Short mmCIF file of C-alpha atoms in Angstrom, two decimals:
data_model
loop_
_atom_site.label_atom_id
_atom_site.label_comp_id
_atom_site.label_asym_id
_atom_site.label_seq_id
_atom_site.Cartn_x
_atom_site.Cartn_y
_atom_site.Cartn_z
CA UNK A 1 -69.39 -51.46 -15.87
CA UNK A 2 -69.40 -47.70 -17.38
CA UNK A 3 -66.16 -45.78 -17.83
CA UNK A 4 -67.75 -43.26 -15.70
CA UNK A 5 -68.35 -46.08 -12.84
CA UNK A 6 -64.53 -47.62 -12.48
CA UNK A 7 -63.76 -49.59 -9.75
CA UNK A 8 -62.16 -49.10 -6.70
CA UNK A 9 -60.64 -51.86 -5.91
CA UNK A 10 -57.61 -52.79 -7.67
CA UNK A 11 -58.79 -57.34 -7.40
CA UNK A 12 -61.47 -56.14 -9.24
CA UNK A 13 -60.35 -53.78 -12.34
CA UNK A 14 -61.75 -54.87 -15.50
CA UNK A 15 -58.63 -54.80 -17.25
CA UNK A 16 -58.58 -51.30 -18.37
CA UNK A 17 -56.50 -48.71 -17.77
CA UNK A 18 -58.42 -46.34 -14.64
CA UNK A 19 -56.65 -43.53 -15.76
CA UNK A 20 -58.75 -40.62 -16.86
CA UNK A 21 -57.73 -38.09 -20.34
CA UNK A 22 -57.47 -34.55 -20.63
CA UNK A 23 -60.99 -34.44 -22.15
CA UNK A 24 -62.06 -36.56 -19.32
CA UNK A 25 -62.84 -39.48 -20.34
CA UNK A 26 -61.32 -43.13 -19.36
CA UNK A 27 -57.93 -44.39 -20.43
CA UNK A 28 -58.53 -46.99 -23.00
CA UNK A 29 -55.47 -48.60 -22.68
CA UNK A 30 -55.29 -51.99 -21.03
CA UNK A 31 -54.04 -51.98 -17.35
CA UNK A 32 -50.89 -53.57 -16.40
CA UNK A 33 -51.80 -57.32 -13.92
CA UNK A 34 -52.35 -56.39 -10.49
CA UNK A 35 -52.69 -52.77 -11.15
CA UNK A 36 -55.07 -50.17 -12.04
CA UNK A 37 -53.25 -48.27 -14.78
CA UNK A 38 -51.56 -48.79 -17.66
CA UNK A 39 -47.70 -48.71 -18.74
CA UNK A 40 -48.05 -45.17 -19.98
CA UNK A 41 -49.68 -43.68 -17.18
CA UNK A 42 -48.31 -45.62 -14.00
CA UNK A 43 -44.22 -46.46 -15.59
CA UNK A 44 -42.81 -47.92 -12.28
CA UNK A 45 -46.02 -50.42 -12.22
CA UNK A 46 -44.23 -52.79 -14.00
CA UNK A 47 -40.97 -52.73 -11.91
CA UNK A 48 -43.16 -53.05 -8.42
CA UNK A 49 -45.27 -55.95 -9.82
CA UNK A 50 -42.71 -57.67 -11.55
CA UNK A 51 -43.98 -57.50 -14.79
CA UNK A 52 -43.21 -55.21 -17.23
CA UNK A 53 -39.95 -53.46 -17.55
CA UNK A 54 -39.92 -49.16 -16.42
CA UNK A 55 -37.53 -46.87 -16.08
CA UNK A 56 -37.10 -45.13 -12.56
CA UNK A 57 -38.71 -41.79 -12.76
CA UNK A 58 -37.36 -39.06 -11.58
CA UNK A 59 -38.55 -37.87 -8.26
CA UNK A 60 -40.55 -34.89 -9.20
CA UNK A 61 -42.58 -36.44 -11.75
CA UNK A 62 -43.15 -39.25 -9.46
CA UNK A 63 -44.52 -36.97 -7.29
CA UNK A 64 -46.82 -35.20 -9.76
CA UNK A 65 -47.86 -38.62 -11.05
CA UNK A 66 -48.99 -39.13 -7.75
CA UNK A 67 -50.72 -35.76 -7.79
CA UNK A 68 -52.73 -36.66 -10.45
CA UNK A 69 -53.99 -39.85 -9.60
CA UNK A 70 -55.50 -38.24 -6.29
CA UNK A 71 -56.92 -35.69 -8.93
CA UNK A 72 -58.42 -37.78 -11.35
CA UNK A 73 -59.85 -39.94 -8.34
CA UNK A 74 -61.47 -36.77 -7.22
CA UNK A 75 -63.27 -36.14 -10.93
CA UNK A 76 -64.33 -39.86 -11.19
CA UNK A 77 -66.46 -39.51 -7.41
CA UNK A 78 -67.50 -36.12 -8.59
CA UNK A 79 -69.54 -38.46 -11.56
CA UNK A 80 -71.65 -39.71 -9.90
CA UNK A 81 -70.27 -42.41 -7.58
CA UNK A 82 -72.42 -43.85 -4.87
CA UNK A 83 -71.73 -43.42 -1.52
CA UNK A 84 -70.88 -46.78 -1.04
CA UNK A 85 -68.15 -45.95 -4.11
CA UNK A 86 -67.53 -42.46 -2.72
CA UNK A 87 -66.48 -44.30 0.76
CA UNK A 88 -64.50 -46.61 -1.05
CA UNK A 89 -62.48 -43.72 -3.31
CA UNK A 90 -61.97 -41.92 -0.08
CA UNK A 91 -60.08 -45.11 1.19
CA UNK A 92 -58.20 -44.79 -2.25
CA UNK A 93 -57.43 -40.84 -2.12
CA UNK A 94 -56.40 -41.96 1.66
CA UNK A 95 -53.73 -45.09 -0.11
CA UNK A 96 -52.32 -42.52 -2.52
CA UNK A 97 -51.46 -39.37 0.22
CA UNK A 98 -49.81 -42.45 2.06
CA UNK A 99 -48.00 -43.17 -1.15
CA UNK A 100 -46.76 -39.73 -0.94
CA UNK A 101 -45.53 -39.22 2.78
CA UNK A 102 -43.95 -42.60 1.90
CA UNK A 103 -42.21 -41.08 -1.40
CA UNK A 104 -41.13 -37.43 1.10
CA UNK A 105 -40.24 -39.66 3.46
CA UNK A 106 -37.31 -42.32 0.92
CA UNK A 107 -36.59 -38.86 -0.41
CA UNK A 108 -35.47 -37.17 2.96
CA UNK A 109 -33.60 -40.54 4.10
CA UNK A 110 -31.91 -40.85 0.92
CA UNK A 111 -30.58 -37.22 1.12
CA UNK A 112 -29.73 -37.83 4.38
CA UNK A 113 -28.25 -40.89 3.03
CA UNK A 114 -25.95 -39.16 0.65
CA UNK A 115 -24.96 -36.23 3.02
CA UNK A 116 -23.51 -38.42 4.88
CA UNK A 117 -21.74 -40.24 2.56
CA UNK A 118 -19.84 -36.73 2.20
CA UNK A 119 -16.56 -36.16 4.21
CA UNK A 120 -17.26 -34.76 7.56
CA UNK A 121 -15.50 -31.53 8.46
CA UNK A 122 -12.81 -32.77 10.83
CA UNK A 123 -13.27 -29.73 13.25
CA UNK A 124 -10.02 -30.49 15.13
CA UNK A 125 -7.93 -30.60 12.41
CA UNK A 126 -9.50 -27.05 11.10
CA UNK A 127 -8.91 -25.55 14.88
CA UNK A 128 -5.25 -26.87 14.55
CA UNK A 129 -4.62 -25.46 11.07
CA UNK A 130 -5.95 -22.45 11.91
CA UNK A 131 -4.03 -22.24 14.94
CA UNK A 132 -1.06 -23.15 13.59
CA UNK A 133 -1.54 -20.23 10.92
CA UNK A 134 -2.07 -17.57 13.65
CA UNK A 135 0.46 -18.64 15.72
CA UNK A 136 3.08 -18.12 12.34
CA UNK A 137 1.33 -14.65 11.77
CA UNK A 138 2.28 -13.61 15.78
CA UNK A 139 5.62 -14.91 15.40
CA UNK A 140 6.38 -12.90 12.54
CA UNK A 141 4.63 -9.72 14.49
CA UNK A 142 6.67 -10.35 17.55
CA UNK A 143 9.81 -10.49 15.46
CA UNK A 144 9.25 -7.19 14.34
CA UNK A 145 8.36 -5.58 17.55
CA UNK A 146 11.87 -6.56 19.18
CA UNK A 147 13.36 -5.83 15.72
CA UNK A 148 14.59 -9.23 14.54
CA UNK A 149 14.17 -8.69 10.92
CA UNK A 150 15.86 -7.38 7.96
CA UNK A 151 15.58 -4.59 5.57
CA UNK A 152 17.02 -3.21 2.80
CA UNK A 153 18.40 0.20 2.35
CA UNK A 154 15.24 1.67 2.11
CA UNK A 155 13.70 0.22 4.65
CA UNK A 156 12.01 -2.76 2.59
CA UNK A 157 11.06 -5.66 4.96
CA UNK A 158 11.28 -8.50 2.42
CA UNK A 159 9.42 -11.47 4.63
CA UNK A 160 6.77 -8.80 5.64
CA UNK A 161 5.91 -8.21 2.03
CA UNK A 162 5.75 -12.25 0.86
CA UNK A 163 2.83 -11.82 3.67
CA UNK A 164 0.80 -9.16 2.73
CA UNK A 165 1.57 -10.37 -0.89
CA UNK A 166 -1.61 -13.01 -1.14
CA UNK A 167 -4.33 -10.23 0.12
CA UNK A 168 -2.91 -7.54 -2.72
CA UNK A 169 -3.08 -10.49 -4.85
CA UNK A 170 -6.95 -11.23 -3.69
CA UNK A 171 -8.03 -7.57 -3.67
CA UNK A 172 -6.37 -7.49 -7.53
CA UNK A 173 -8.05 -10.34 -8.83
CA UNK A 174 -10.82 -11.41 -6.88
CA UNK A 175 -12.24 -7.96 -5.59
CA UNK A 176 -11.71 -5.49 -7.96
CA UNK A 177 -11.08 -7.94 -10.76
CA UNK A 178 -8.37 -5.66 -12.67
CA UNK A 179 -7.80 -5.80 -16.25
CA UNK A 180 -4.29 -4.15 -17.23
CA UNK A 181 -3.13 -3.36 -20.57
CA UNK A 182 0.18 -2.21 -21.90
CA UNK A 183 2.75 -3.77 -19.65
CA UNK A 184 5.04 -4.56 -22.56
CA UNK A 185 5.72 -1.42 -22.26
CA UNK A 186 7.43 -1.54 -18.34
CA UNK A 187 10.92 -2.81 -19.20
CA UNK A 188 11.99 -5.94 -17.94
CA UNK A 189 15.00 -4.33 -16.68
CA UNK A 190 16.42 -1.06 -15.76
CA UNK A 191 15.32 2.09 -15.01
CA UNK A 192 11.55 3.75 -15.70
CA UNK A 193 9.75 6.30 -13.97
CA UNK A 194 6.18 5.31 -14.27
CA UNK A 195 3.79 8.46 -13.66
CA UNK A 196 -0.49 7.81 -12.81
CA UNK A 197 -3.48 9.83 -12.22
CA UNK A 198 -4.44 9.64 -8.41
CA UNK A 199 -8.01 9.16 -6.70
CA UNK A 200 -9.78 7.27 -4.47
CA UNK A 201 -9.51 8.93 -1.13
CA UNK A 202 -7.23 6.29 -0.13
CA UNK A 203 -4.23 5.33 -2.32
CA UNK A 204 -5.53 2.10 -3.31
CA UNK A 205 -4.72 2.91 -6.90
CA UNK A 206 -0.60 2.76 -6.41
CA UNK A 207 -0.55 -0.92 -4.74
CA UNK A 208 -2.69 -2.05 -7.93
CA UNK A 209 -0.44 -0.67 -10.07
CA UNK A 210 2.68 -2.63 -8.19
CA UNK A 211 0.65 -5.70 -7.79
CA UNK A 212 0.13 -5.55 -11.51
CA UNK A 213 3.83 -5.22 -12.17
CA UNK A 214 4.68 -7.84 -9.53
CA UNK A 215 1.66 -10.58 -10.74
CA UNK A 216 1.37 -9.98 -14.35
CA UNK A 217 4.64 -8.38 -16.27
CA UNK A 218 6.52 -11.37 -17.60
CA UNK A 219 9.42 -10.70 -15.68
CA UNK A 220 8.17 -9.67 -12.43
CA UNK A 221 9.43 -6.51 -10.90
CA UNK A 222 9.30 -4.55 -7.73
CA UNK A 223 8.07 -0.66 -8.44
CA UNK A 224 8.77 1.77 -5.25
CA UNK A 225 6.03 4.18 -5.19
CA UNK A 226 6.68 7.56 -3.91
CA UNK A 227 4.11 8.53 -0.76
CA UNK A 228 3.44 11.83 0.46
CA UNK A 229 6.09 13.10 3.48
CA UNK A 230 2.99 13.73 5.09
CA UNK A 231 2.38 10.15 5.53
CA UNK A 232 5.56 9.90 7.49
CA UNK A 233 3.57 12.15 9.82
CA UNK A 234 0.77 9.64 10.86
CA UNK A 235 2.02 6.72 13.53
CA UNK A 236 2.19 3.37 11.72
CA UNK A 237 1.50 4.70 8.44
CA UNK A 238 4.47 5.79 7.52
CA UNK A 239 6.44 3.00 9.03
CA UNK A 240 4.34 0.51 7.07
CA UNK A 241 4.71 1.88 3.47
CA UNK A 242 8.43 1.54 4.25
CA UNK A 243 8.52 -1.78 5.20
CA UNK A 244 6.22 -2.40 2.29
CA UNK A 245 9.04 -1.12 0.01
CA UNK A 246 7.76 2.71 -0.42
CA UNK A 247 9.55 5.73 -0.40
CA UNK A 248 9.23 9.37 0.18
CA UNK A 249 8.30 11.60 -2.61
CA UNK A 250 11.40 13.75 -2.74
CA UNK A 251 13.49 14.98 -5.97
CA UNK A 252 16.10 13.42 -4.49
CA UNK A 253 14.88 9.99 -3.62
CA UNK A 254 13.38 9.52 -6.85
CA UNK A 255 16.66 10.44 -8.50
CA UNK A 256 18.56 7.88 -6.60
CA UNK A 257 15.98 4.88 -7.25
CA UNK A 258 16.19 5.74 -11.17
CA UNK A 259 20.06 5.97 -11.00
CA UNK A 260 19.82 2.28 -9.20
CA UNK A 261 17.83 1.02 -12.18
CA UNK A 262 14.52 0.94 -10.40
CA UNK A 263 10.79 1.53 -11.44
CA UNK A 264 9.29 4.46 -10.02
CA UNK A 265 5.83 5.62 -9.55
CA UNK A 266 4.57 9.05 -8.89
CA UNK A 267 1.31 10.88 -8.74
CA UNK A 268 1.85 14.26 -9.93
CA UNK A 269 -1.85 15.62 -8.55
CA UNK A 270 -0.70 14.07 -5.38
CA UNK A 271 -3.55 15.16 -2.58
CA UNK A 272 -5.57 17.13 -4.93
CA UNK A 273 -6.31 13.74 -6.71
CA UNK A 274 -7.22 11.46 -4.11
CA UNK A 275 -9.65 14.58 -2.25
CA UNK A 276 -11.42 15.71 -5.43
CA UNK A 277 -15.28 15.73 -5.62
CA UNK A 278 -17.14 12.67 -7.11
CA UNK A 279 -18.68 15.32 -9.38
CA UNK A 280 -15.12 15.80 -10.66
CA UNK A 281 -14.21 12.26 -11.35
CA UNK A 282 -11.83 11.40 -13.52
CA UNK A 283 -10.60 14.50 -14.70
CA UNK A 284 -7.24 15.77 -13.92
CA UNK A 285 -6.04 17.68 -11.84
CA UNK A 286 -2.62 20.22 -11.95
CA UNK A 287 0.50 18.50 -12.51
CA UNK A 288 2.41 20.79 -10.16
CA UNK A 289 5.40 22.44 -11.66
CA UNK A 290 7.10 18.92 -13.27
CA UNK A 291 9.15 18.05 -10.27
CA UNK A 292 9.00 14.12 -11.89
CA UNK A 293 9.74 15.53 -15.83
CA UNK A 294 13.43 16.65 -14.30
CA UNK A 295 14.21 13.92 -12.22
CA UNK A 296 13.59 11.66 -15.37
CA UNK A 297 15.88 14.43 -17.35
CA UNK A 298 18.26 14.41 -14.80
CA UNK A 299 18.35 10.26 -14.25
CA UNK A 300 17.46 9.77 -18.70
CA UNK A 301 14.55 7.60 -17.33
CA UNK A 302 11.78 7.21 -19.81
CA UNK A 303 8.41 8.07 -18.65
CA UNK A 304 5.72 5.65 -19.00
CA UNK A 305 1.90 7.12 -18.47
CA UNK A 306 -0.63 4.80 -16.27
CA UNK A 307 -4.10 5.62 -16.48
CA UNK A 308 -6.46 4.08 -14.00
CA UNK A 309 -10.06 4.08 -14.27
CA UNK A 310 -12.08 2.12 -11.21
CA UNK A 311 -10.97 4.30 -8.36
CA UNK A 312 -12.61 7.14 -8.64
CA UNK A 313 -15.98 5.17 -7.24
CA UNK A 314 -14.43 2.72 -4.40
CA UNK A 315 -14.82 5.86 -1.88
CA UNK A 316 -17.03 8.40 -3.82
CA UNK A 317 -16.28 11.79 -1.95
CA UNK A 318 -19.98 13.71 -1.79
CA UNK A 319 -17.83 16.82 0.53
CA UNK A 320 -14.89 17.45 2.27
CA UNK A 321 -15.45 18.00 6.04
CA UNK A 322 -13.16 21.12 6.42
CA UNK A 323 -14.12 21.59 9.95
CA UNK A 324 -12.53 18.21 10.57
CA UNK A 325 -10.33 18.01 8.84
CA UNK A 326 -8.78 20.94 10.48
CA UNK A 327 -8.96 19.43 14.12
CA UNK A 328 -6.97 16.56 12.85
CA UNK A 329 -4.63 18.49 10.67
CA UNK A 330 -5.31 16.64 7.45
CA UNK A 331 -5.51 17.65 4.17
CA UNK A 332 -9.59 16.83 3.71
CA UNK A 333 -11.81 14.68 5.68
CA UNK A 334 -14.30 12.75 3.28
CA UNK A 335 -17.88 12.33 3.51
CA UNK A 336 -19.44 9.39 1.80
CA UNK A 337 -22.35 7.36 1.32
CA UNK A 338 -20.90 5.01 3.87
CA UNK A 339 -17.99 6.82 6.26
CA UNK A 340 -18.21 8.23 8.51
CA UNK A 341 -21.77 7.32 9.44
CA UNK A 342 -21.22 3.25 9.12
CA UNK A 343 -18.15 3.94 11.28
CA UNK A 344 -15.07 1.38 10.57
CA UNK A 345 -17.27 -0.50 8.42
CA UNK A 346 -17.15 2.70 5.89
CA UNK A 347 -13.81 2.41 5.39
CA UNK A 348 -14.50 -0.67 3.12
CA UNK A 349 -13.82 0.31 -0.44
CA UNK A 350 -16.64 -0.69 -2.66
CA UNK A 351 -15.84 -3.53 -5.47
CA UNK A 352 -15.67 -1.77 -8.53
CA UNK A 353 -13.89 -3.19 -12.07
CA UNK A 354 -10.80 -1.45 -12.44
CA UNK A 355 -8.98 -1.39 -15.65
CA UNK A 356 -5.29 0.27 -15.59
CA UNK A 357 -3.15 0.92 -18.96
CA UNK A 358 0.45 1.43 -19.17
CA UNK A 359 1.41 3.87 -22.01
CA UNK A 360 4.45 4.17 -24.75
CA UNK A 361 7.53 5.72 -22.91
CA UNK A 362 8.03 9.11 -23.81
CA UNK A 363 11.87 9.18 -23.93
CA UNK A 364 13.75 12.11 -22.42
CA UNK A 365 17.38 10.94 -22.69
CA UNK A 366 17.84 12.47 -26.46
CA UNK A 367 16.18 15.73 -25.44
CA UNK A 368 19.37 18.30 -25.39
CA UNK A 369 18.57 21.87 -24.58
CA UNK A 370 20.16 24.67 -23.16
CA UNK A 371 19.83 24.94 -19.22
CA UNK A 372 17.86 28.53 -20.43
CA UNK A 373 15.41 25.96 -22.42
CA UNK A 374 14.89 23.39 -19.98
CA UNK A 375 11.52 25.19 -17.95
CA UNK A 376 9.85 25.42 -21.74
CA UNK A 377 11.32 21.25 -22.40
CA UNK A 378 9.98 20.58 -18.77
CA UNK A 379 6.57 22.18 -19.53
CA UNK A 380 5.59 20.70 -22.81
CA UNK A 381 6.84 16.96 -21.52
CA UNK A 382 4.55 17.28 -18.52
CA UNK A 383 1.21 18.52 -20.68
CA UNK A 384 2.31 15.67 -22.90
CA UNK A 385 2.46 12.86 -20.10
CA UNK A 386 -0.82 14.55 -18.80
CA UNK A 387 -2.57 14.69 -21.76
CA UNK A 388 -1.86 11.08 -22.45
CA UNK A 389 -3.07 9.46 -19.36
CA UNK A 390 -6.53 11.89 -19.52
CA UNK A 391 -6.51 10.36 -23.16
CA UNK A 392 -6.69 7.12 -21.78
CA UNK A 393 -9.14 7.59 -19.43
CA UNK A 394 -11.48 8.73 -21.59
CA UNK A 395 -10.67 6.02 -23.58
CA UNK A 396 -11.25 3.46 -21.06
CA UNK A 397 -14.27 5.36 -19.99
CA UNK A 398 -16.32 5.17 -23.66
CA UNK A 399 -15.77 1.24 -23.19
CA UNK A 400 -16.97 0.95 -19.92
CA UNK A 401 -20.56 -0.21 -19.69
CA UNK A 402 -20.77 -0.18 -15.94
CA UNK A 403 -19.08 0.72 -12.89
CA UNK A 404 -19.18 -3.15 -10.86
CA UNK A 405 -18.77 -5.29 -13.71
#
């Protein structure tokens, strides 16, 4: 019997392995008893005969084991088989796609095997947890709509904040993914007016800053940030910032938080940051007339600089929609790639990596002056608070490889 003319049958193999080269030609390797190939090229032959020792292969190179034995069956008939050996290799290519359905088939039932080995998800239990969890989130609702609840003197609702505490917490690490620098410079206690550039179309940018302050300083403290009075104007809006422990930017508010030993944060461009063009991104706008440099003066606050970078690109503002804006008496109505047109859906701010810095204190309480020096003192202090924070921007900006990541 030729190489070229194997058998078919596996009772009558001459001993040698049936398994064909890569140059084509026979296997000259003897075959394992009761099988057609040899240890090398059929490993689990030994294990199903009970002979030889193999290791369990793994399931894709079983397969492609299998693969090629169909294909080298296929080159043997193509040299010059008879029919009656044709017939008889079709029988064989017909034994080996059997072998495979039966290897897909032990492969689905043993996945199916191990999925459910896996803990099933106990559906009641879910429906009763998350019941349970909404049914705490009305109470706490309804508490505050027949006004069962507590604040402080500044209208802090203490419980309400522990609530909203965990999605800050998510949209600061998870979402944006912030990275903040400098906190040993916020003292751990006592007084600091804290002062930040302002963008974003929505003032994302100040509850970073006081989840940073709250998560990551090593003694944890609350900072009050000073909103717009216009915000008092809008229903809820204003009502929620004070129960989430903001206040109202006035001279005199600020004073008094500083005077209690507080942190205070302010946002000197105040609308024109948060409305600028994307085109003018992260450059500053005016300062006003240094409303914040006196009240530190006046309270001997140091002044701590906060740059932000990250913000600027959550809503990117492509125009202002003065027409708008008008009819609803705001101050600008944004237009961006995804509000209004995606409707409530544009209001999502877009993940970008933030990255906010807290400056050296710039120290105010040894400045004396004469009362007829004090709009010169109050000048250069705010162009040296300003300059710092567009320092750091740019800073933070050269580093900054992308906008998402």
């Amino acid at each position: 019997m030729s190489p070229q003319d194997p058998p078919n049958n596996p009772s009558s193999q001459d001993g040698q392995c049936w398994s064909l080269t890569a140059k084509g030609e026979r296997c000259k390797n003897p075959a394992l008893p009761g099988q057609r190939y040899c240890q090398a090229h059929f490993p689990k032959a030994g294990a199903e005969s009970g002979g030889a020792q193999g290791a369990e292969p793994d399931k894709m190179d079983r397969l492609a084991f299998l693969m090629e034995q169909i294909l080298a069956e296929m080159i043997a008939a193509r040299q010059g088989m008879d029919k009656a050996a044709q017939s008889a290799s079709g029988a064989g290519d017909t034994e080996l796609l059997t072998k495979i359905l039966a290897e897909l088939v032990q492969m689905r039932l043993k996945d199916e095997q191990e999925r459910q080995k896996e803990p099933a998800v106990d559906f009641p239990a879910l429906f009763e947890k998350l019941t349970h969890f909404l049914e705490e989130k009305m109470t706490v609702i309804a508490r505050r709509i027949d006004g069962d609840y507590e604040v402080d003197k500044w209208g802090r609702d203490l419980e309400l904040v522990e609530e909203m505490r965990p999605f800050f917490q998510f949209m600061y690490e998870k979402y944006w993914r912030v990275t903040t620098t400098g906190l040993e410079n916020v003292p751990a206690e006592g007084k600091a007016l804290l002062v930040a550039n302002h963008s974003g179309v929505l003032p994302w940018d100040g509850a970073m800053v006081i989840t940073a302050v709250a998560t990551e300083h090593p003694h944890p403290r609350l900072v009050r940030a000073l909103h717009l009075t216009r915000a008092t104007e809008i229903p809820v809006v204003g009502l929620g910032l004070s129960r989430l422990g903001q206040v109202q930017a006035l001279p005199e508010n600020a004073e008094r938080l500083l005077k209690e030993d507080e942190l205070a944060l302010v946002f000197p461009e105040g609308v024109k940051g948060v409305g600028k063009p994307f085109s003018e991104r992260y450059r500053l706008a005016r300062f006003g007339r240094g409303g914040f440099v006196r009240v530190a003066i006046r309270a001997g606050a140091p002044i701590i600089p906060v740059s932000i970078v990250g913000a600027e690109e959550i809503y990117p503002n492509l125009a202002n929609m003065k027409m708008v804006a008008s009819a609803f008496n705001l101050p600008y109505f944004p237009a961006t790639p995804t509000f209004p047109w995606l409707g409530p859906l544009g209001v999502i701010p877009l993940p970008t990596k933030w990255t906010i810095r807290f400056h050296k204190p710039i120290q105010v309480t040894d400045m004396n002056h004469r009362p007829a020096e004090e709009p010169l003192l109050v000048s250069k202090i705010t162009n040296q608070v300003r300059d710092t924070i567009q320092k750091g921007i740019y800073d933070i900006l050269k580093k900054r490889k992308a906008v998402f990541w």
